[in-house]
């Protein structure tokens, strides 16, 4: 269309561009930074997060791209490289899928929510299936199925976009399962697949005829009241290239299920995940206490992958049930325990950590673990010889009481100190200052980067 055919549009473009010719002469990186700073609503940490987290920012980028080719070349890749559409309303998802033939090749990471059930579910799943051919460079796909969502609800009441943390136990209807299977068979050559919000049995049914050899990382935040051998064999067949697995701590697989699901695999990373700590997610299993095989199954999983495993994260108090004598993990370099209550018990600490003393750890984390015994500081004493190659230590959410050696304590007068709570006067276990200072000194002497968010108590708990 010529300028004579659309004089108003041409005039608007000229009015926008003429005063800013000098700006358009800037190098791409500087121009990108200038535009990003000028546009309202830019997401926090926009370089690592999805720009779609801010609806206003995404709309402004689209508008600018329509009137300036250079802005389109610079900002559209930033906008479409990581797309996160996790709020319930379908309007933005449908708009994104409509543009997929033009921009889908840019997308490398997609987080996509599928709200609703029945016809609404099938319509969106079929549309996503048809657009899969346009995502030629997609490497990471995160799908969150929310059967209880209203796809027509307003996004304005949702400040954050996040995946579901409580997967539904609702089973797919025959029609929904048919659409799900078609989508799984149409997936592009992904390297990562993360699934949330529904049943493992339905998820695996979709993989029955799918060929997914390129997928190396699988994250499953799914409900699994029953873990059948048939489910295990289908899972194993669907992901022959699997090296990185994440599954919920609420799962209670049998050793037979573990053997079938991971036969022939050489896992490098295992994450037994818990729910968000703010939700106080119960560490419960669907099995009875007498029939719980969790510890035996995890021990078998570690044994099967002992010669390939480099990273292990366990977020379950049940790790205290693991046998203290186990196969060594000679290549494990990262070990993290989350949300494990050590109960200020040195025997528990010893039982959990001793099996890993022979591993060449570079990172050790005891994060959000209540009541880690103060005796842990001696495990890092250079004289102990423990983990000589350790580079980083993390004790997030640790608690300490102010005491001798702290600036706050030393600067205060004796009468004020008398009013401060002491560690031994509280029900919770706070580290005393001398133990914390000793740990920090050991880390400094060994050149270990120590990261911790110590919670301080200065007269109030």
GROMACS .gro file of C-alpha atoms in nm:
model
  461
    1UNK     CA    1   0.000   0.000   0.000
    2UNK     CA    2   0.147   0.341  -0.096
    3UNK     CA    3   0.148   0.652   0.120
    4UNK     CA    4  -0.119   0.802  -0.107
    5UNK     CA    5  -0.350   0.508  -0.035
    6UNK     CA    6  -0.309   0.544   0.341
    7UNK     CA    7  -0.214   0.908   0.405
    8UNK     CA    8  -0.314   0.905   0.773
    9UNK     CA    9  -0.100   0.601   0.857
   10UNK     CA   10   0.196   0.739   0.661
   11UNK     CA   11   0.164   1.077   0.832
   12UNK     CA   12   0.147   0.914   1.178
   13UNK     CA   13   0.461   0.713   1.106
   14UNK     CA   14   0.639   1.027   0.986
   15UNK     CA   15   0.536   1.222   1.296
   16UNK     CA   16   0.673   0.944   1.517
   17UNK     CA   17   0.999   0.897   1.329
   18UNK     CA   18   1.105   1.249   1.222
   19UNK     CA   19   1.185   1.382   1.574
   20UNK     CA   20   1.371   1.063   1.664
   21UNK     CA   21   1.600   1.009   1.365
   22UNK     CA   22   1.905   1.048   1.590
   23UNK     CA   23   1.769   0.775   1.819
   24UNK     CA   24   1.733   0.538   1.525
   25UNK     CA   25   2.099   0.591   1.438
   26UNK     CA   26   2.210   0.435   1.766
   27UNK     CA   27   2.363   0.084   1.769
   28UNK     CA   28   2.113  -0.198   1.821
   29UNK     CA   29   2.214  -0.271   2.181
   30UNK     CA   30   2.184   0.092   2.290
   31UNK     CA   31   1.857   0.140   2.103
   32UNK     CA   32   1.714  -0.172   2.264
   33UNK     CA   33   1.813  -0.049   2.611
   34UNK     CA   34   1.666   0.296   2.543
   35UNK     CA   35   1.333   0.159   2.422
   36UNK     CA   36   1.313  -0.090   2.708
   37UNK     CA   37   1.370   0.184   2.965
   38UNK     CA   38   1.119   0.414   2.794
   39UNK     CA   39   0.832   0.166   2.774
   40UNK     CA   40   0.619   0.135   3.089
   41UNK     CA   41   0.551  -0.200   3.247
   42UNK     CA   42   0.879  -0.373   3.165
   43UNK     CA   43   0.897  -0.694   3.377
   44UNK     CA   44   1.145  -0.720   3.662
   45UNK     CA   45   1.455  -0.914   3.553
   46UNK     CA   46   1.329  -0.890   3.196
   47UNK     CA   47   1.652  -1.033   3.055
   48UNK     CA   48   1.587  -1.370   3.220
   49UNK     CA   49   1.207  -1.367   3.252
   50UNK     CA   50   0.938  -1.369   2.987
   51UNK     CA   51   0.840  -1.027   2.854
   52UNK     CA   52   0.487  -1.165   2.826
   53UNK     CA   53   0.459  -1.136   3.204
   54UNK     CA   54   0.371  -0.772   3.138
   55UNK     CA   55   0.068  -0.744   2.909
   56UNK     CA   56   0.123  -0.370   2.865
   57UNK     CA   57   0.486  -0.414   2.762
   58UNK     CA   58   0.404  -0.693   2.515
   59UNK     CA   59   0.128  -0.481   2.358
   60UNK     CA   60   0.359  -0.180   2.326
   61UNK     CA   61   0.630  -0.387   2.156
   62UNK     CA   62   0.376  -0.519   1.906
   63UNK     CA   63   0.253  -0.164   1.835
   64UNK     CA   64   0.604  -0.028   1.782
   65UNK     CA   65   0.694  -0.321   1.559
   66UNK     CA   66   0.411  -0.233   1.322
   67UNK     CA   67   0.549   0.114   1.246
   68UNK     CA   68   0.926   0.061   1.264
   69UNK     CA   69   1.106  -0.223   1.088
   70UNK     CA   70   1.420  -0.181   1.295
   71UNK     CA   71   1.232  -0.200   1.623
   72UNK     CA   72   1.062  -0.512   1.490
   73UNK     CA   73   1.398  -0.669   1.412
   74UNK     CA   74   1.543  -0.585   1.755
   75UNK     CA   75   1.254  -0.642   1.996
   76UNK     CA   76   1.038  -0.915   1.844
   77UNK     CA   77   1.306  -1.182   1.901
   78UNK     CA   78   1.327  -1.069   2.265
   79UNK     CA   79   0.951  -1.091   2.297
   80UNK     CA   80   0.904  -1.429   2.129
   81UNK     CA   81   1.214  -1.616   2.244
   82UNK     CA   82   1.054  -1.696   2.581
   83UNK     CA   83   0.673  -1.685   2.584
   84UNK     CA   84   0.487  -1.740   2.909
   85UNK     CA   85   0.108  -1.762   2.887
   86UNK     CA   86   0.000  -1.903   3.224
   87UNK     CA   87  -0.297  -1.684   3.312
   88UNK     CA   88  -0.644  -1.834   3.257
   89UNK     CA   89  -0.796  -1.610   2.990
   90UNK     CA   90  -0.759  -1.756   2.641
   91UNK     CA   91  -0.761  -1.429   2.446
   92UNK     CA   92  -0.384  -1.377   2.454
   93UNK     CA   93  -0.313  -1.746   2.388
   94UNK     CA   94  -0.534  -1.742   2.078
   95UNK     CA   95  -0.366  -1.423   1.957
   96UNK     CA   96  -0.022  -1.581   2.005
   97UNK     CA   97  -0.123  -1.894   1.813
   98UNK     CA   98  -0.268  -1.683   1.531
   99UNK     CA   99   0.073  -1.516   1.492
  100UNK     CA  100   0.267  -1.844   1.517
  101UNK     CA  101   0.303  -1.885   1.137
  102UNK     CA  102   0.493  -1.553   1.133
  103UNK     CA  103   0.680  -1.555   1.464
  104UNK     CA  104   0.669  -1.916   1.588
  105UNK     CA  105   1.018  -1.990   1.455
  106UNK     CA  106   1.161  -1.736   1.702
  107UNK     CA  107   1.019  -1.912   2.007
  108UNK     CA  108   1.268  -2.127   2.201
  109UNK     CA  109   1.079  -2.162   2.529
  110UNK     CA  110   0.702  -2.175   2.572
  111UNK     CA  111   0.503  -2.196   2.897
  112UNK     CA  112   0.141  -2.257   2.801
  113UNK     CA  113  -0.168  -2.299   3.014
  114UNK     CA  114  -0.467  -2.495   2.883
  115UNK     CA  115  -0.773  -2.391   3.087
  116UNK     CA  116  -1.114  -2.552   3.093
  117UNK     CA  117  -1.251  -2.891   2.997
  118UNK     CA  118  -1.458  -3.052   2.725
  119UNK     CA  119  -1.501  -2.853   2.403
  120UNK     CA  120  -1.295  -2.560   2.531
  121UNK     CA  121  -1.002  -2.789   2.614
  122UNK     CA  122  -1.018  -2.973   2.282
  123UNK     CA  123  -1.042  -2.655   2.073
  124UNK     CA  124  -0.728  -2.506   2.225
  125UNK     CA  125  -0.533  -2.834   2.220
  126UNK     CA  126  -0.619  -2.890   1.853
  127UNK     CA  127  -0.512  -2.537   1.764
  128UNK     CA  128  -0.183  -2.581   1.950
  129UNK     CA  129  -0.130  -2.913   1.772
  130UNK     CA  130  -0.183  -2.747   1.432
  131UNK     CA  131   0.068  -2.474   1.519
  132UNK     CA  132   0.340  -2.712   1.642
  133UNK     CA  133   0.487  -2.722   1.290
  134UNK     CA  134   0.560  -2.348   1.318
  135UNK     CA  135   0.772  -2.384   1.634
  136UNK     CA  136   1.078  -2.507   1.449
  137UNK     CA  137   1.325  -2.386   1.713
  138UNK     CA  138   1.124  -2.464   2.025
  139UNK     CA  139   1.342  -2.643   2.280
  140UNK     CA  140   1.151  -2.614   2.609
  141UNK     CA  141   0.776  -2.666   2.646
  142UNK     CA  142   0.585  -2.627   2.972
  143UNK     CA  143   0.218  -2.731   2.964
  144UNK     CA  144  -0.019  -2.664   3.252
  145UNK     CA  145  -0.362  -2.829   3.218
  146UNK     CA  146  -0.628  -2.670   3.440
  147UNK     CA  147  -0.962  -2.845   3.397
  148UNK     CA  148  -1.131  -2.630   3.663
  149UNK     CA  149  -1.030  -2.298   3.505
  150UNK     CA  150  -1.269  -2.063   3.331
  151UNK     CA  151  -1.100  -1.973   2.999
  152UNK     CA  152  -1.316  -1.660   2.977
  153UNK     CA  153  -1.224  -1.521   3.319
  154UNK     CA  154  -1.035  -1.194   3.342
  155UNK     CA  155  -0.658  -1.200   3.380
  156UNK     CA  156  -0.662  -0.870   3.567
  157UNK     CA  157  -0.726  -1.040   3.901
  158UNK     CA  158  -0.414  -1.254   3.860
  159UNK     CA  159  -0.103  -1.056   3.952
  160UNK     CA  160   0.132  -1.347   3.887
  161UNK     CA  161   0.142  -1.608   3.616
  162UNK     CA  162   0.245  -1.944   3.758
  163UNK     CA  163   0.193  -2.316   3.711
  164UNK     CA  164  -0.048  -2.520   3.919
  165UNK     CA  165   0.089  -2.664   4.243
  166UNK     CA  166  -0.198  -2.901   4.320
  167UNK     CA  167  -0.253  -3.135   4.023
  168UNK     CA  168  -0.607  -3.250   3.955
  169UNK     CA  169  -0.712  -3.613   3.995
  170UNK     CA  170  -0.980  -3.569   3.728
  171UNK     CA  171  -0.947  -3.824   3.448
  172UNK     CA  172  -0.968  -3.705   3.088
  173UNK     CA  173  -1.276  -3.792   2.888
  174UNK     CA  174  -1.233  -4.006   2.576
  175UNK     CA  175  -1.253  -3.696   2.353
  176UNK     CA  176  -1.002  -3.501   2.563
  177UNK     CA  177  -0.762  -3.795   2.568
  178UNK     CA  178  -0.785  -3.830   2.189
  179UNK     CA  179  -0.693  -3.461   2.145
  180UNK     CA  180  -0.410  -3.495   2.398
  181UNK     CA  181  -0.265  -3.794   2.212
  182UNK     CA  182  -0.275  -3.601   1.883
  183UNK     CA  183  -0.089  -3.310   2.044
  184UNK     CA  184   0.181  -3.537   2.188
  185UNK     CA  185   0.235  -3.695   1.846
  186UNK     CA  186   0.277  -3.350   1.687
  187UNK     CA  187   0.530  -3.207   1.933
  188UNK     CA  188   0.843  -3.057   1.773
  189UNK     CA  189   1.194  -3.178   1.854
  190UNK     CA  190   1.209  -3.059   2.213
  191UNK     CA  191   1.494  -3.100   2.458
  192UNK     CA  192   1.280  -3.025   2.767
  193UNK     CA  193   0.919  -3.108   2.853
  194UNK     CA  194   0.747  -3.002   3.176
  195UNK     CA  195   0.390  -3.108   3.257
  196UNK     CA  196   0.165  -2.976   3.535
  197UNK     CA  197  -0.184  -3.007   3.672
  198UNK     CA  198  -0.327  -3.345   3.570
  199UNK     CA  199  -0.289  -3.723   3.602
  200UNK     CA  200   0.032  -3.905   3.516
  201UNK     CA  201  -0.172  -4.191   3.367
  202UNK     CA  202  -0.336  -3.951   3.118
  203UNK     CA  203  -0.003  -3.786   3.039
  204UNK     CA  204   0.165  -4.119   2.966
  205UNK     CA  205  -0.131  -4.237   2.756
  206UNK     CA  206  -0.051  -3.947   2.524
  207UNK     CA  207   0.307  -4.071   2.483
  208UNK     CA  208   0.200  -4.420   2.372
  209UNK     CA  209   0.248  -4.347   2.001
  210UNK     CA  210   0.463  -4.035   2.027
  211UNK     CA  211   0.829  -4.035   1.922
  212UNK     CA  212   1.024  -3.809   2.159
  213UNK     CA  213   1.389  -3.919   2.133
  214UNK     CA  214   1.528  -3.564   2.151
  215UNK     CA  215   1.387  -3.492   2.498
  216UNK     CA  216   1.656  -3.508   2.764
  217UNK     CA  217   1.481  -3.327   3.050
  218UNK     CA  218   1.136  -3.418   3.185
  219UNK     CA  219   0.961  -3.243   3.474
  220UNK     CA  220   0.640  -3.399   3.605
  221UNK     CA  221   0.422  -3.212   3.852
  222UNK     CA  222   0.138  -3.458   3.811
  223UNK     CA  223  -0.093  -3.659   4.034
  224UNK     CA  224  -0.013  -4.030   4.054
  225UNK     CA  225  -0.242  -4.211   4.298
  226UNK     CA  226  -0.149  -4.533   4.117
  227UNK     CA  227   0.186  -4.608   3.950
  228UNK     CA  228   0.127  -4.910   3.731
  229UNK     CA  229   0.394  -5.113   3.553
  230UNK     CA  230   0.219  -5.036   3.222
  231UNK     CA  231   0.266  -4.665   3.290
  232UNK     CA  232   0.633  -4.724   3.364
  233UNK     CA  233   0.701  -4.916   3.042
  234UNK     CA  234   0.526  -4.654   2.824
  235UNK     CA  235   0.720  -4.376   2.996
  236UNK     CA  236   1.048  -4.561   2.941
  237UNK     CA  237   0.975  -4.618   2.573
  238UNK     CA  238   0.870  -4.255   2.511
  239UNK     CA  239   1.190  -4.093   2.644
  240UNK     CA  240   1.493  -4.296   2.532
  241UNK     CA  241   1.724  -3.993   2.565
  242UNK     CA  242   1.622  -3.898   2.919
  243UNK     CA  243   1.905  -3.776   3.146
  244UNK     CA  244   1.725  -3.530   3.379
  245UNK     CA  245   1.407  -3.616   3.572
  246UNK     CA  246   1.195  -3.421   3.821
  247UNK     CA  247   0.897  -3.580   3.997
  248UNK     CA  248   0.692  -3.501   4.310
  249UNK     CA  249   0.786  -3.623   4.654
  250UNK     CA  250   0.424  -3.735   4.699
  251UNK     CA  251   0.474  -4.011   4.446
  252UNK     CA  252   0.534  -4.346   4.608
  253UNK     CA  253   0.670  -4.575   4.334
  254UNK     CA  254   0.755  -4.937   4.393
  255UNK     CA  255   1.105  -5.067   4.314
  256UNK     CA  256   0.946  -5.258   4.023
  257UNK     CA  257   0.810  -4.932   3.880
  258UNK     CA  258   1.150  -4.763   3.912
  259UNK     CA  259   1.321  -5.056   3.741
  260UNK     CA  260   1.077  -5.047   3.449
  261UNK     CA  261   1.054  -4.669   3.408
  262UNK     CA  262   1.429  -4.606   3.409
  263UNK     CA  263   1.565  -4.928   3.257
  264UNK     CA  264   1.856  -4.850   3.028
  265UNK     CA  265   1.869  -4.484   3.129
  266UNK     CA  266   2.180  -4.306   3.251
  267UNK     CA  267   2.037  -4.021   3.454
  268UNK     CA  268   2.264  -3.726   3.528
  269UNK     CA  269   2.020  -3.522   3.739
  270UNK     CA  270   1.742  -3.634   3.973
  271UNK     CA  271   1.508  -3.393   4.152
  272UNK     CA  272   1.251  -3.520   4.401
  273UNK     CA  273   1.047  -3.207   4.431
  274UNK     CA  274   0.814  -3.066   4.694
  275UNK     CA  275   0.545  -2.801   4.666
  276UNK     CA  276   0.609  -2.430   4.733
  277UNK     CA  277   0.718  -2.385   5.092
  278UNK     CA  278   0.466  -2.107   5.152
  279UNK     CA  279   0.187  -2.362   5.103
  280UNK     CA  280   0.324  -2.596   5.370
  281UNK     CA  281   0.282  -2.884   5.128
  282UNK     CA  282   0.226  -3.208   5.320
  283UNK     CA  283   0.491  -3.472   5.261
  284UNK     CA  284   0.228  -3.745   5.222
  285UNK     CA  285   0.197  -4.050   4.999
  286UNK     CA  286  -0.101  -4.231   4.857
  287UNK     CA  287   0.018  -4.563   4.998
  288UNK     CA  288  -0.032  -4.687   5.352
  289UNK     CA  289   0.249  -4.651   5.604
  290UNK     CA  290   0.299  -5.029   5.610
  291UNK     CA  291   0.321  -5.045   5.233
  292UNK     CA  292   0.543  -4.745   5.167
  293UNK     CA  293   0.835  -4.828   4.939
  294UNK     CA  294   0.957  -4.471   4.890
  295UNK     CA  295   1.299  -4.516   5.053
  296UNK     CA  296   1.370  -4.851   4.884
  297UNK     CA  297   1.266  -4.709   4.547
  298UNK     CA  298   1.485  -4.399   4.575
  299UNK     CA  299   1.778  -4.614   4.685
  300UNK     CA  300   1.728  -4.830   4.375
  301UNK     CA  301   1.703  -4.524   4.150
  302UNK     CA  302   2.035  -4.396   4.287
  303UNK     CA  303   2.196  -4.737   4.249
  304UNK     CA  304   2.082  -4.775   3.887
  305UNK     CA  305   2.236  -4.439   3.799
  306UNK     CA  306   2.537  -4.439   4.031
  307UNK     CA  307   2.787  -4.416   3.745
  308UNK     CA  308   2.618  -4.125   3.568
  309UNK     CA  309   2.451  -3.912   3.837
  310UNK     CA  310   2.607  -3.567   3.886
  311UNK     CA  311   2.325  -3.375   4.059
  312UNK     CA  312   2.073  -3.481   4.325
  313UNK     CA  313   1.803  -3.273   4.495
  314UNK     CA  314   1.566  -3.422   4.750
  315UNK     CA  315   1.282  -3.222   4.904
  316UNK     CA  316   1.133  -3.479   5.136
  317UNK     CA  317   1.160  -3.557   5.503
  318UNK     CA  318   1.150  -3.923   5.403
  319UNK     CA  319   1.515  -3.902   5.301
  320UNK     CA  320   1.581  -3.977   5.669
  321UNK     CA  321   1.458  -4.331   5.594
  322UNK     CA  322   1.725  -4.396   5.332
  323UNK     CA  323   1.977  -4.661   5.432
  324UNK     CA  324   2.305  -4.522   5.562
  325UNK     CA  325   2.503  -4.787   5.374
  326UNK     CA  326   2.447  -4.743   5.001
  327UNK     CA  327   2.628  -4.763   4.670
  328UNK     CA  328   2.872  -4.472   4.634
  329UNK     CA  329   2.799  -4.197   4.381
  330UNK     CA  330   3.147  -4.134   4.238
  331UNK     CA  331   3.046  -3.856   3.998
  332UNK     CA  332   2.800  -3.660   4.214
  333UNK     CA  333   2.906  -3.293   4.227
  334UNK     CA  334   2.585  -3.122   4.346
  335UNK     CA  335   2.378  -3.233   4.647
  336UNK     CA  336   2.082  -3.034   4.781
  337UNK     CA  337   1.832  -3.115   5.055
  338UNK     CA  338   1.522  -2.895   5.080
  339UNK     CA  339   1.256  -2.887   5.351
  340UNK     CA  340   1.413  -3.167   5.557
  341UNK     CA  341   1.363  -3.134   5.933
  342UNK     CA  342   1.690  -3.232   6.102
  343UNK     CA  343   1.528  -3.191   6.447
  344UNK     CA  344   1.859  -3.061   6.589
  345UNK     CA  345   1.971  -3.424   6.589
  346UNK     CA  346   2.333  -3.500   6.505
  347UNK     CA  347   2.246  -3.866   6.440
  348UNK     CA  348   2.002  -3.763   6.165
  349UNK     CA  349   2.263  -3.530   6.016
  350UNK     CA  350   2.518  -3.811   6.019
  351UNK     CA  351   2.276  -4.061   5.866
  352UNK     CA  352   2.183  -3.831   5.578
  353UNK     CA  353   2.525  -3.691   5.488
  354UNK     CA  354   2.771  -3.974   5.554
  355UNK     CA  355   2.676  -4.179   5.242
  356UNK     CA  356   2.787  -3.882   5.030
  357UNK     CA  357   3.131  -3.829   5.186
  358UNK     CA  358   3.299  -4.021   4.904
  359UNK     CA  359   3.127  -3.810   4.636
  360UNK     CA  360   3.335  -3.528   4.480
  361UNK     CA  361   3.087  -3.256   4.577
  362UNK     CA  362   3.134  -2.904   4.446
  363UNK     CA  363   2.802  -2.775   4.580
  364UNK     CA  364   2.617  -2.867   4.899
  365UNK     CA  365   2.286  -2.715   5.004
  366UNK     CA  366   2.072  -2.760   5.316
  367UNK     CA  367   1.805  -2.510   5.217
  368UNK     CA  368   1.487  -2.434   5.410
  369UNK     CA  369   1.572  -2.722   5.640
  370UNK     CA  370   1.448  -2.663   5.997
  371UNK     CA  371   1.677  -2.725   6.292
  372UNK     CA  372   2.006  -2.813   6.126
  373UNK     CA  373   2.235  -2.902   6.420
  374UNK     CA  374   2.511  -2.654   6.500
  375UNK     CA  375   2.750  -2.950   6.482
  376UNK     CA  376   2.719  -2.924   6.104
  377UNK     CA  377   2.981  -2.648   6.112
  378UNK     CA  378   3.246  -2.908   6.201
  379UNK     CA  379   3.173  -3.100   5.881
  380UNK     CA  380   3.334  -2.805   5.700
  381UNK     CA  381   3.638  -2.786   5.929
  382UNK     CA  382   3.947  -2.815   5.704
  383UNK     CA  383   4.081  -3.078   5.945
  384UNK     CA  384   3.783  -3.305   5.870
  385UNK     CA  385   3.893  -3.357   5.510
  386UNK     CA  386   3.529  -3.368   5.400
  387UNK     CA  387   3.462  -3.281   5.036
  388UNK     CA  388   3.799  -3.125   4.953
  389UNK     CA  389   3.668  -2.994   4.620
  390UNK     CA  390   3.364  -2.815   4.764
  391UNK     CA  391   3.318  -2.473   4.604
  392UNK     CA  392   2.979  -2.350   4.728
  393UNK     CA  393   2.769  -2.407   5.040
  394UNK     CA  394   2.408  -2.294   5.082
  395UNK     CA  395   2.204  -2.277   5.403
  396UNK     CA  396   1.908  -2.069   5.292
  397UNK     CA  397   1.659  -1.970   5.561
  398UNK     CA  398   1.894  -2.057   5.846
  399UNK     CA  399   1.829  -1.903   6.186
  400UNK     CA  400   2.079  -1.755   6.428
  401UNK     CA  401   2.066  -1.569   6.757
  402UNK     CA  402   2.280  -1.262   6.809
  403UNK     CA  403   2.566  -1.327   7.048
  404UNK     CA  404   2.936  -1.272   7.124
  405UNK     CA  405   3.136  -1.194   6.815
  406UNK     CA  406   2.852  -1.018   6.634
  407UNK     CA  407   2.878  -0.644   6.579
  408UNK     CA  408   2.524  -0.593   6.710
  409UNK     CA  409   2.607  -0.780   7.030
  410UNK     CA  410   2.948  -0.625   7.089
  411UNK     CA  411   2.819  -0.271   7.041
  412UNK     CA  412   2.526  -0.311   7.280
  413UNK     CA  413   2.546  -0.248   7.654
  414UNK     CA  414   2.519  -0.545   7.895
  415UNK     CA  415   2.172  -0.448   8.021
  416UNK     CA  416   2.028  -0.451   7.669
  417UNK     CA  417   2.185  -0.790   7.601
  418UNK     CA  418   1.998  -0.935   7.897
  419UNK     CA  419   1.666  -0.863   7.721
  420UNK     CA  420   1.765  -1.043   7.403
  421UNK     CA  421   1.629  -1.390   7.342
  422UNK     CA  422   1.889  -1.659   7.360
  423UNK     CA  423   1.886  -1.958   7.131
  424UNK     CA  424   1.830  -2.204   7.413
  425UNK     CA  425   1.528  -2.007   7.542
  426UNK     CA  426   1.324  -2.062   7.225
  427UNK     CA  427   1.125  -2.359   7.105
  428UNK     CA  428   1.283  -2.326   6.761
  429UNK     CA  429   1.650  -2.405   6.716
  430UNK     CA  430   1.862  -2.101   6.637
  431UNK     CA  431   2.233  -2.130   6.581
  432UNK     CA  432   2.443  -1.951   6.838
  433UNK     CA  433   2.673  -1.686   6.704
  434UNK     CA  434   3.000  -1.872   6.771
  435UNK     CA  435   2.887  -2.171   6.562
  436UNK     CA  436   2.781  -1.951   6.273
  437UNK     CA  437   3.105  -1.755   6.290
  438UNK     CA  438   3.304  -2.080   6.298
  439UNK     CA  439   3.124  -2.209   5.989
  440UNK     CA  440   3.188  -1.886   5.800
  441UNK     CA  441   3.554  -1.897   5.904
  442UNK     CA  442   3.594  -2.258   5.785
  443UNK     CA  443   3.440  -2.166   5.450
  444UNK     CA  444   3.665  -1.863   5.418
  445UNK     CA  445   3.974  -2.067   5.496
  446UNK     CA  446   3.881  -2.332   5.238
  447UNK     CA  447   3.779  -2.081   4.972
  448UNK     CA  448   3.417  -2.199   4.976
  449UNK     CA  449   3.157  -1.947   4.866
  450UNK     CA  450   2.903  -1.949   5.148
  451UNK     CA  451   2.554  -1.825   5.064
  452UNK     CA  452   2.300  -1.801   5.341
  453UNK     CA  453   2.009  -1.585   5.439
  454UNK     CA  454   2.053  -1.591   5.817
  455UNK     CA  455   1.745  -1.494   6.012
  456UNK     CA  456   1.846  -1.286   6.313
  457UNK     CA  457   1.676  -1.276   6.651
  458UNK     CA  458   1.754  -0.976   6.869
  459UNK     CA  459   1.516  -0.997   7.160
  460UNK     CA  460   1.213  -1.123   6.969
  461UNK     CA  461   1.139  -1.448   6.795
   0.00000   0.00000   0.00000
